[in-house]
GROMACS .gro file of C-alpha atoms in nm:
model
  435
    1MET     CA    1  -4.535   5.390   0.289
    2LYS     CA    2  -4.638   5.099   0.069
    3THR     CA    3  -4.342   5.157  -0.165
    4LEU     CA    4  -4.102   5.177   0.130
    5VAL     CA    5  -4.241   4.852   0.271
    6ASN     CA    6  -4.202   4.673  -0.063
    7ILE     CA    7  -3.841   4.791  -0.102
    8SER     CA    8  -3.762   4.682   0.256
    9ARG     CA    9  -3.938   4.350   0.194
   10ILE     CA   10  -3.718   4.269  -0.107
   11LEU     CA   11  -3.392   4.382   0.059
   12VAL     CA   12  -3.456   4.196   0.386
   13GLY     CA   13  -3.591   3.883   0.216
   14VAL     CA   14  -3.300   3.853  -0.028
   15LEU     CA   15  -3.039   3.925   0.241
   16PHE     CA   16  -3.186   3.668   0.482
   17ILE     CA   17  -3.198   3.401   0.211
   18PHE     CA   18  -2.843   3.480   0.097
   19SER     CA   19  -2.697   3.493   0.449
   20GLY     CA   20  -2.887   3.180   0.554
   21PHE     CA   21  -2.783   2.983   0.244
   22ILE     CA   22  -2.415   3.070   0.292
   23LYS     CA   23  -2.431   2.936   0.649
   24LEU     CA   24  -2.653   2.644   0.549
   25ASN     CA   25  -2.382   2.545   0.302
   26ASP     CA   26  -2.154   2.493   0.605
   27PRO     CA   27  -2.363   2.443   0.922
   28LEU     CA   28  -2.073   2.270   1.096
   29GLY     CA   29  -1.858   2.579   1.048
   30PHE     CA   30  -2.135   2.800   1.188
   31SER     CA   31  -2.166   2.566   1.488
   32TYR     CA   32  -1.795   2.623   1.561
   33LYS     CA   33  -1.864   2.997   1.559
   34LEU     CA   34  -2.158   2.946   1.799
   35GLN     CA   35  -1.932   2.748   2.032
   36GLU     CA   36  -1.701   3.050   2.033
   37TYR     CA   37  -1.995   3.274   2.132
   38PHE     CA   38  -2.107   3.028   2.403
   39SER     CA   39  -1.757   2.998   2.553
   40PRO     CA   40  -1.673   3.144   2.898
   41ASP     CA   41  -1.468   3.421   2.734
   42VAL     CA   42  -1.769   3.559   2.545
   43LEU     CA   43  -2.127   3.494   2.666
   44ASN     CA   44  -2.023   3.244   2.934
   45ILE     CA   45  -2.297   2.990   2.860
   46PRO     CA   46  -2.082   2.680   2.801
   47PHE     CA   47  -2.370   2.442   2.876
   48LEU     CA   48  -2.498   2.524   2.525
   49GLU     CA   49  -2.175   2.422   2.351
   50PRO     CA   50  -2.276   2.053   2.307
   51TYR     CA   51  -2.595   2.169   2.132
   52ALA     CA   52  -2.418   2.414   1.898
   53LEU     CA   53  -2.474   2.203   1.585
   54ILE     CA   54  -2.848   2.157   1.649
   55ILE     CA   55  -2.887   2.530   1.720
   56SER     CA   56  -2.682   2.608   1.410
   57VAL     CA   57  -2.904   2.404   1.179
   58PHE     CA   58  -3.224   2.546   1.335
   59VAL     CA   59  -3.105   2.908   1.307
   60VAL     CA   60  -2.987   2.891   0.945
   61VAL     CA   61  -3.291   2.695   0.823
   62PHE     CA   62  -3.519   2.942   1.002
   63GLU     CA   63  -3.325   3.232   0.849
   64VAL     CA   64  -3.373   3.101   0.493
   65VAL     CA   65  -3.736   3.012   0.554
   66LEU     CA   66  -3.817   3.358   0.694
   67GLY     CA   67  -3.659   3.517   0.386
   68VAL     CA   68  -3.877   3.300   0.161
   69PHE     CA   69  -4.187   3.367   0.371
   70LEU     CA   70  -4.129   3.743   0.348
   71LEU     CA   71  -4.080   3.748  -0.029
   72ILE     CA   72  -4.391   3.542  -0.106
   73GLY     CA   73  -4.599   3.709   0.166
   74TYR     CA   74  -4.673   3.396   0.370
   75LYS     CA   75  -4.808   3.464   0.723
   76PRO     CA   76  -4.677   3.826   0.729
   77LYS     CA   77  -4.739   3.895   1.101
   78PHE     CA   78  -4.561   3.579   1.215
   79THR     CA   79  -4.278   3.644   0.967
   80VAL     CA   80  -4.223   4.008   1.065
   81TRP     CA   81  -4.240   3.937   1.438
   82SER     CA   82  -3.988   3.654   1.395
   83LEU     CA   83  -3.757   3.875   1.189
   84LEU     CA   84  -3.777   4.151   1.449
   85LEU     CA   85  -3.697   3.923   1.742
   86MET     CA   86  -3.412   3.761   1.552
   87ILE     CA   87  -3.251   4.089   1.441
   88VAL     CA   88  -3.283   4.244   1.790
   89PHE     CA   89  -3.103   3.944   1.936
   90PHE     CA   90  -2.829   3.946   1.672
   91THR     CA   91  -2.782   4.325   1.700
   92PHE     CA   92  -2.725   4.288   2.073
   93LEU     CA   93  -2.490   3.996   2.015
   94THR     CA   94  -2.278   4.174   1.754
   95PHE     CA   95  -2.264   4.493   1.963
   96TYR     CA   96  -2.145   4.292   2.264
   97ALA     CA   97  -1.882   4.111   2.056
   98ALA     CA   98  -1.759   4.435   1.894
   99TYR     CA   99  -1.762   4.657   2.203
  100PHE     CA  100  -1.581   4.408   2.425
  101GLU     CA  101  -1.365   4.281   2.134
  102LYS     CA  102  -1.465   3.923   2.208
  103VAL     CA  103  -1.504   3.781   1.855
  104LYS     CA  104  -1.307   3.884   1.546
  105ASP     CA  105  -1.558   3.756   1.291
  106CYS     CA  106  -1.930   3.705   1.348
  107GLY     CA  107  -1.968   3.428   1.090
  108CYS     CA  108  -2.275   3.598   0.938
  109PHE     CA  109  -2.165   3.505   0.586
  110GLY     CA  110  -1.952   3.202   0.676
  111ASP     CA  111  -1.614   3.194   0.501
  112PHE     CA  112  -1.754   3.373   0.195
  113ILE     CA  113  -1.735   3.727   0.334
  114LYS     CA  114  -1.539   3.818   0.646
  115LEU     CA  115  -1.683   4.117   0.831
  116LYS     CA  116  -1.518   4.294   1.121
  117PRO     CA  117  -1.725   4.312   1.442
  118TRP     CA  118  -1.824   4.677   1.404
  119GLU     CA  119  -1.907   4.626   1.034
  120THR     CA  120  -2.136   4.340   1.137
  121PHE     CA  121  -2.303   4.552   1.403
  122TRP     CA  122  -2.382   4.837   1.163
  123LYS     CA  123  -2.510   4.586   0.908
  124ASP     CA  124  -2.751   4.456   1.172
  125VAL     CA  125  -2.855   4.813   1.262
  126ALA     CA  126  -2.942   4.878   0.896
  127LEU     CA  127  -3.141   4.554   0.886
  128LEU     CA  128  -3.317   4.649   1.209
  129VAL     CA  129  -3.432   4.978   1.053
  130LEU     CA  130  -3.568   4.795   0.747
  131ILE     CA  131  -3.748   4.538   0.963
  132VAL     CA  132  -3.901   4.812   1.181
  133ILE     CA  133  -4.041   4.961   0.858
  134LEU     CA  134  -4.190   4.618   0.777
  135PHE     CA  135  -4.330   4.594   1.129
  136ILE     CA  136  -4.501   4.932   1.102
  137GLY     CA  137  -4.634   4.865   0.753
  138VAL     CA  138  -4.712   4.495   0.790
  139LYS     CA  139  -5.062   4.549   0.645
  140HIS     CA  140  -4.899   4.629   0.308
  141ILE     CA  141  -4.733   4.284   0.289
  142LYS     CA  142  -4.965   4.080   0.069
  143PRO     CA  143  -4.915   3.727  -0.076
  144ILE     CA  144  -4.796   3.739  -0.437
  145PHE     CA  145  -4.972   3.409  -0.520
  146GLY     CA  146  -5.293   3.241  -0.417
  147ASN     CA  147  -5.321   3.074  -0.076
  148LEU     CA  148  -5.251   2.720  -0.202
  149VAL     CA  149  -4.949   2.813  -0.415
  150THR     CA  150  -4.807   3.032  -0.135
  151THR     CA  151  -4.844   2.750   0.118
  152VAL     CA  152  -4.682   2.498  -0.118
  153ILE     CA  153  -4.384   2.729  -0.186
  154ALA     CA  154  -4.342   2.796   0.187
  155LEU     CA  155  -4.345   2.422   0.262
  156LEU     CA  156  -4.102   2.347  -0.021
  157GLY     CA  157  -3.869   2.618   0.105
  158PHE     CA  158  -3.863   2.458   0.449
  159ILE     CA  159  -3.815   2.101   0.318
  160LEU     CA  160  -3.541   2.194   0.071
  161SER     CA  161  -3.352   2.397   0.333
  162LEU     CA  162  -3.366   2.109   0.578
  163TRP     CA  163  -3.256   1.858   0.312
  164PHE     CA  164  -2.967   2.076   0.196
  165GLY     CA  165  -2.840   2.123   0.551
  166TYR     CA  166  -2.853   1.747   0.613
  167HIS     CA  167  -2.682   1.674   0.279
  168VAL     CA  168  -2.377   1.894   0.343
  169LEU     CA  169  -2.343   1.755   0.696
  170MET     CA  170  -2.331   1.400   0.561
  171HIS     CA  171  -2.086   1.494   0.286
  172LEU     CA  172  -1.901   1.829   0.257
  173PRO     CA  173  -2.005   2.189   0.183
  174ALA     CA  174  -2.134   2.218  -0.173
  175ILE     CA  175  -1.918   2.530  -0.220
  176ASP     CA  176  -1.587   2.543  -0.036
  177PHE     CA  177  -1.478   2.902   0.036
  178ARG     CA  178  -1.180   2.807   0.252
  179ALA     CA  179  -0.808   2.810   0.169
  180TYR     CA  180  -0.804   2.428   0.168
  181ALA     CA  181  -1.053   2.386  -0.117
  182ILE     CA  182  -0.979   2.155  -0.407
  183GLY     CA  183  -0.745   2.339  -0.644
  184LYS     CA  184  -0.588   2.555  -0.371
  185ASN     CA  185  -0.220   2.519  -0.278
  186ILE     CA  186  -0.167   2.511   0.098
  187GLN     CA  187   0.200   2.604   0.075
  188GLU     CA  188   0.127   2.908  -0.141
  189GLY     CA  189  -0.152   3.004   0.098
  190MET     CA  190   0.102   3.043   0.378
  191LEU     CA  191   0.314   3.299   0.193
  192VAL     CA  192   0.318   3.666   0.287
  193PRO     CA  193   0.403   3.897  -0.007
  194GLU     CA  194   0.701   4.125   0.044
  195ASP     CA  195   0.486   4.434  -0.014
  196ALA     CA  196   0.208   4.314   0.218
  197PRO     CA  197   0.086   4.581   0.463
  198LYS     CA  198   0.226   4.549   0.813
  199PRO     CA  199   0.014   4.591   1.126
  200ILE     CA  200   0.013   4.941   1.274
  201GLN     CA  201   0.030   4.960   1.652
  202GLU     CA  202  -0.022   5.249   1.889
  203TYR     CA  203   0.172   5.252   2.216
  204SER     CA  204   0.039   5.436   2.521
  205TRP     CA  205   0.326   5.520   2.758
  206LYS     CA  206   0.234   5.611   3.116
  207PHE     CA  207   0.460   5.837   3.318
  208LYS     CA  208   0.434   6.017   3.648
  209VAL     CA  209   0.532   6.379   3.583
  210ASN     CA  210   0.528   6.632   3.867
  211GLY     CA  211   0.304   6.405   4.070
  212GLU     CA  212   0.047   6.358   3.791
  213GLU     CA  213  -0.005   6.064   3.558
  214LYS     CA  214   0.062   6.148   3.194
  215VAL     CA  215  -0.004   5.930   2.887
  216ILE     CA  216   0.199   5.979   2.569
  217LYS     CA  217   0.112   5.791   2.249
  218THR     CA  218   0.372   5.686   1.992
  219ASN     CA  219   0.411   5.430   1.714
  220GLY     CA  220   0.657   5.234   1.927
  221SER     CA  221   0.949   5.465   2.001
  222TYR     CA  222   1.024   5.549   2.361
  223PRO     CA  223   0.916   5.909   2.432
  224SER     CA  224   1.150   6.168   2.576
  225VAL     CA  225   0.985   6.253   2.905
  226GLU     CA  226   1.126   6.374   3.233
  227GLY     CA  227   0.932   6.162   3.479
  228ASP     CA  228   0.895   5.818   3.630
  229PHE     CA  229   0.793   5.541   3.390
  230ILE     CA  230   0.478   5.352   3.502
  231GLY     CA  231   0.392   5.119   3.216
  232VAL     CA  232   0.301   5.083   2.848
  233GLU     CA  233   0.004   4.940   2.659
  234ALA     CA  234   0.005   4.842   2.290
  235LYS     CA  235  -0.305   4.848   2.070
  236VAL     CA  236  -0.339   4.737   1.705
  237ILE     CA  237  -0.513   5.021   1.522
  238GLN     CA  238  -0.478   4.868   1.176
  239GLU     CA  239  -0.446   4.498   1.101
  240GLY     CA  240  -0.168   4.386   0.871
  241TYR     CA  241  -0.191   4.126   0.595
  242THR     CA  242  -0.298   3.781   0.711
  243PRO     CA  243  -0.225   3.493   0.471
  244PRO     CA  244  -0.517   3.262   0.385
  245VAL     CA  245  -0.351   2.968   0.561
  246VAL     CA  246  -0.252   3.015   0.925
  247ASP     CA  247  -0.178   2.770   1.206
  248PHE     CA  248  -0.148   2.474   0.965
  249SER     CA  249   0.145   2.250   1.046
  250ILE     CA  250   0.264   1.891   1.032
  251GLU     CA  251   0.476   1.832   1.341
  252THR     CA  252   0.616   1.578   1.580
  253ASP     CA  253   0.692   1.658   1.942
  254THR     CA  254   1.036   1.777   1.834
  255ASP     CA  255   1.031   1.860   1.461
  256ASP     CA  256   0.832   2.075   1.219
  257LEU     CA  257   0.786   1.868   0.901
  258THR     CA  258   0.535   2.099   0.730
  259THR     CA  259   0.759   2.201   0.441
  260HIS     CA  260   0.884   1.844   0.393
  261PHE     CA  261   0.537   1.699   0.347
  262LEU     CA  262   0.401   1.990   0.144
  263GLU     CA  263   0.672   1.922  -0.112
  264GLN     CA  264   0.577   1.554  -0.147
  265GLU     CA  265   0.389   1.412  -0.444
  266HIS     CA  266   0.095   1.171  -0.405
  267LEU     CA  267   0.037   1.233  -0.036
  268VAL     CA  268  -0.282   1.114   0.135
  269ILE     CA  269  -0.366   1.286   0.465
  270VAL     CA  270  -0.626   1.154   0.707
  271VAL     CA  271  -0.753   1.446   0.917
  272SER     CA  272  -0.910   1.397   1.260
  273TYR     CA  273  -0.912   1.705   1.481
  274SER     CA  274  -0.997   1.477   1.776
  275LEU     CA  275  -0.932   1.104   1.777
  276GLU     CA  276  -1.134   1.081   2.098
  277SER     CA  277  -1.449   1.185   1.908
  278ILE     CA  278  -1.370   1.029   1.569
  279GLU     CA  279  -1.675   0.881   1.393
  280GLN     CA  280  -1.658   0.504   1.421
  281GLY     CA  281  -1.800   0.457   1.072
  282GLY     CA  282  -1.516   0.666   0.929
  283ALA     CA  283  -1.246   0.501   1.141
  284LEU     CA  284  -1.355   0.157   1.016
  285LYS     CA  285  -1.277   0.267   0.659
  286LEU     CA  286  -0.919   0.374   0.732
  287LYS     CA  287  -0.762   0.025   0.703
  288ALA     CA  288  -0.892  -0.023   0.348
  289LEU     CA  289  -0.784   0.333   0.259
  290GLN     CA  290  -0.435   0.273   0.400
  291ASP     CA  291  -0.395  -0.054   0.207
  292GLU     CA  292  -0.515   0.097  -0.121
  293ALA     CA  293  -0.289   0.403  -0.085
  294ARG     CA  294   0.021   0.193  -0.021
  295ARG     CA  295  -0.069  -0.059  -0.291
  296ASN     CA  296  -0.083   0.227  -0.542
  297ASN     CA  297   0.240   0.390  -0.413
  298TYR     CA  298   0.084   0.682  -0.222
  299GLN     CA  299   0.230   0.800   0.105
  300ILE     CA  300  -0.033   0.813   0.381
  301ILE     CA  301  -0.014   1.003   0.711
  302GLY     CA  302  -0.258   1.129   0.974
  303LEU     CA  303  -0.308   1.476   1.123
  304THR     CA  304  -0.463   1.529   1.464
  305ALA     CA  305  -0.454   1.745   1.775
  306SER     CA  306  -0.483   1.440   2.001
  307GLY     CA  307  -0.205   1.298   2.217
  308GLU     CA  308   0.008   0.986   2.186
  309ASP     CA  309  -0.224   0.762   2.389
  310ALA     CA  310  -0.518   0.836   2.159
  311LYS     CA  311  -0.305   0.779   1.848
  312GLN     CA  312  -0.186   0.441   1.970
  313ARG     CA  313  -0.535   0.337   2.081
  314ILE     CA  314  -0.691   0.424   1.744
  315ASN     CA  315  -0.418   0.246   1.547
  316GLU     CA  316  -0.459  -0.070   1.754
  317ALA     CA  317  -0.841  -0.060   1.752
  318TYR     CA  318  -0.873  -0.018   1.375
  319ASN     CA  319  -0.562  -0.213   1.263
  320ILE     CA  320  -0.384   0.080   1.099
  321ASP     CA  321  -0.018   0.176   1.133
  322PHE     CA  322   0.037   0.505   0.949
  323THR     CA  323   0.196   0.783   1.155
  324TRP     CA  324  -0.019   1.055   1.311
  325TYR     CA  325   0.137   1.402   1.318
  326LEU     CA  326   0.030   1.706   1.519
  327CYS     CA  327  -0.164   2.011   1.405
  328ASP     CA  328  -0.375   2.278   1.577
  329GLU     CA  329  -0.735   2.162   1.637
  330LYS     CA  330  -0.893   2.481   1.502
  331ALA     CA  331  -0.685   2.457   1.184
  332LEU     CA  332  -0.792   2.096   1.129
  333LYS     CA  333  -1.158   2.188   1.172
  334THR     CA  334  -1.102   2.442   0.894
  335VAL     CA  335  -0.920   2.200   0.664
  336VAL     CA  336  -1.214   1.959   0.631
  337ARG     CA  337  -1.562   1.955   0.788
  338SER     CA  338  -1.548   1.587   0.876
  339ASN     CA  339  -1.397   1.371   1.148
  340PRO     CA  340  -1.224   1.192   0.986
  341GLY     CA  341  -1.180   1.357   0.649
  342VAL     CA  342  -0.930   1.272   0.375
  343LEU     CA  343  -0.721   1.488   0.141
  344GLU     CA  344  -0.490   1.403  -0.146
  345LEU     CA  345  -0.206   1.652  -0.192
  346ASN     CA  346   0.049   1.690  -0.467
  347LYS     CA  347   0.326   1.928  -0.360
  348GLY     CA  348   0.079   2.115  -0.141
  349LEU     CA  349  -0.194   2.131  -0.406
  350VAL     CA  350  -0.527   1.990  -0.286
  351LYS     CA  351  -0.627   1.739  -0.554
  352GLN     CA  352  -0.912   1.564  -0.370
  353LYS     CA  353  -1.102   1.609  -0.044
  354VAL     CA  354  -1.377   1.385   0.089
  355HIS     CA  355  -1.600   1.331   0.391
  356TRP     CA  356  -1.557   0.993   0.559
  357ASN     CA  357  -1.895   0.892   0.413
  358ASP     CA  358  -1.740   0.932   0.066
  359ILE     CA  359  -1.399   0.768   0.117
  360GLU     CA  360  -1.495   0.506  -0.143
  361ASP     CA  361  -1.521   0.790  -0.400
  362LEU     CA  362  -1.155   0.881  -0.352
  363LYS     CA  363  -0.967   0.799  -0.673
  364LEU     CA  364  -0.613   0.673  -0.616
  365PRO     CA  365  -0.486   0.534  -0.949
  366LYS     CA  366  -0.151   0.357  -0.935
  367VAL     CA  367   0.143   0.597  -0.959
  368LYS     CA  368   0.513   0.546  -1.009
  369LYS     CA  369   0.690   0.443  -0.693
  370PRO     CA  370   0.907   0.729  -0.569
  371VAL     CA  371   1.280   0.673  -0.596
  372GLU     CA  372   1.432   0.638  -0.253
  373PRO     CA  373   1.716   0.887  -0.210
  374LYS     CA  374   2.055   0.715  -0.194
  375GLN     CA  375   2.215   0.731   0.144
  376GLN     CA  376   2.551   0.897   0.105
  377GLU     CA  377   2.823   0.701   0.280
  378ASP     CA  378   3.044   0.891   0.519
  379VAL     CA  379   3.389   0.946   0.371
  380ILE     CA  380   3.599   1.077   0.656
  381ALA     CA  381   3.953   1.215   0.647
  382TYR     CA  382   4.156   1.136   0.961
  383PHE     CA  383   4.450   1.342   1.087
  384ILE     CA  384   4.684   1.302   1.383
  385ASN     CA  385   4.866   1.627   1.459
  386ASP     CA  386   4.777   1.749   1.107
  387ILE     CA  387   4.936   1.441   0.947
  388PRO     CA  388   4.702   1.222   0.731
  389SER     CA  389   4.617   0.899   0.906
  390THR     CA  390   4.354   0.622   0.911
  391LYS     CA  391   4.049   0.540   1.119
  392GLU     CA  392   4.223   0.236   1.266
  393GLU     CA  393   4.525   0.439   1.378
  394VAL     CA  394   4.303   0.702   1.538
  395GLU     CA  395   4.096   0.443   1.723
  396ALA     CA  396   4.414   0.274   1.847
  397ILE     CA  397   4.538   0.589   2.027
  398ASP     CA  398   4.534   0.574   2.406
  399SER     CA  399   4.269   0.823   2.517
  400GLU     CA  400   4.500   0.958   2.786
  401LYS     CA  401   4.739   1.079   2.513
  402ILE     CA  402   4.469   1.283   2.334
  403GLU     CA  403   4.457   1.654   2.399
  404SER     CA  404   4.161   1.736   2.168
  405ILE     CA  405   3.950   1.600   1.883
  406ASN     CA  406   3.812   1.841   1.624
  407VAL     CA  407   3.531   1.708   1.401
  408ILE     CA  408   3.445   1.914   1.091
  409LYS     CA  409   3.122   1.847   0.893
  410ASN     CA  410   2.936   2.071   0.647
  411ASP     CA  411   3.178   2.353   0.714
  412ILE     CA  412   3.356   2.610   0.497
  413ALA     CA  413   3.687   2.458   0.602
  414LEU     CA  414   3.573   2.118   0.468
  415THR     CA  415   3.473   2.272   0.134
  416GLU     CA  416   3.808   2.451   0.105
  417TYR     CA  417   3.998   2.131   0.184
  418ASN     CA  418   3.809   1.930  -0.080
  419THR     CA  419   3.862   2.205  -0.337
  420GLU     CA  420   4.236   2.233  -0.271
  421ASN     CA  421   4.299   1.857  -0.267
  422ASN     CA  422   4.040   1.748  -0.526
  423THR     CA  423   3.870   1.518  -0.272
  424THR     CA  424   3.509   1.443  -0.175
  425PHE     CA  425   3.532   1.401   0.201
  426ASN     CA  426   3.213   1.482   0.394
  427GLY     CA  427   3.389   1.498   0.726
  428ILE     CA  428   3.729   1.555   0.890
  429VAL     CA  429   3.850   1.420   1.224
  430ASP     CA  430   4.160   1.600   1.346
  431VAL     CA  431   4.324   1.456   1.661
  432LYS     CA  432   4.574   1.658   1.861
  433LEU     CA  433   4.806   1.464   2.092
  434LYS     CA  434   4.948   1.592   2.416
  435PRO     CA  435   5.313   1.710   2.397
   0.00000   0.00000   0.00000
C-alpha cells in the first residue's frame, strides 16, 4: 500500500503542478473558459461571470500549491481532502459538459493541449482513482524535509505562484501557445491543406413505413424507402481538420479586407475586443503610439468587435484618428490577452506583440515609406453605331435618340479589341442610336 501511495503521490502532484502552471501562465484565458461554463447554455450561473478572473486565479494558484504540498508532504490530511473535493467537482463538471455536449474543450491544459470532453472526463476519473488511493493511505504521506524547510517551501510555492499569475496578467503569458504568437504567420494559419481530413457526418432519416416510424442512417445520401418522410438529423461523428486560425478577420460593414491587410508590410494593429471596457491607461498611450508609427512610416489600424458609436467616442476622447475595423470578439480575445494590446505584422507574420503596459517597449525603427500605387487613368474608346467617335460627340447626343449604351470594362471583348488594334483602352462605350 505504501508503494502505491507513493506512486500516486508523485503522479498526482506532478500533474497538478503541470496543469496548474499551464493555466497560471494564462489566467485570463482560463477565465474566458470559466465564463463559458457559467453561461446560461452550460451551468446557467451567469451571476458568477463578472468574478471569472478572480475565481480563475484562485483555482490555478490553489492547484499548483496543492501539487507542491503533496510532493513535499505538507499538511497531508488538508492536502488530500482538498484534492479529493476538487477532483470530485471537476469530474462532475467534465461529465456534464461531455454528456450534454456543452463545451468542446475543458481548458484543463490551456492552449497547450486540447482535450475533447470525454477525454477530459476519463482523465479526471483516473485522477480520482489515484486521489482515492491517497485518501485511503494518507498515513503513508510523510514530509520529505524537516518541519521548517517544508513550511518554507510550501510558503514559497504559494508566493511564487501568486506572483507569476499577477505578472502575466500585467504583461502577457510567458509562453504563448496560440496561433498568434510571435513568429507565427496568421495568413498561413488560416490555410487548410488539400489532403486535410474532412468531417464525417451521419444522417438519421425518419420515415413512416406501414404505420410505424423507421430510422435509416446514411452518410448523406437519401435512402430508398417506400414510406412517408418525417425528418432528418445530422450528427458529426468525426471532426475534420480545423486550421489554427479561425474567425479572424479585418472587415468593414460592407467589405472583407483580411487578405489586403495580411499582405501589408510594417502594419501596426491595436486590438481591443471591447472599446466599452478598454483600459484607460492603455487608451491614453494610443496617441503617442499612433504618432510614432506614422512618423516611422508604419500603417496603423484598430481591430474591435464594438460598434461605430464606441469607435467614434474613443477616437474623440483620446485624440486618435486611425480606422477601427471589425473582428469577432472571441477571436480578438485569443489574439492578445490585453485590452488594448498591440501587434506588429509583416505580411501576416507576427513580429511583435505587447500588453498595453508594455507599449513603450514596442520597437518601431524608421522604415522606407511605401510607394503609393499609381492611379491608372481611364482611357476610354467611344463608338457611335460601331463607328469610332469621341467623348464630346457622345455627350452631345440627344438622349431621346439613344437606343442603348453598352459599357465594357475588364472583359474578354476589351482584351481582344486591344490585342487586334494594338491599343491600351481600359474601357469601351458603345452607343446605339435609334433607327
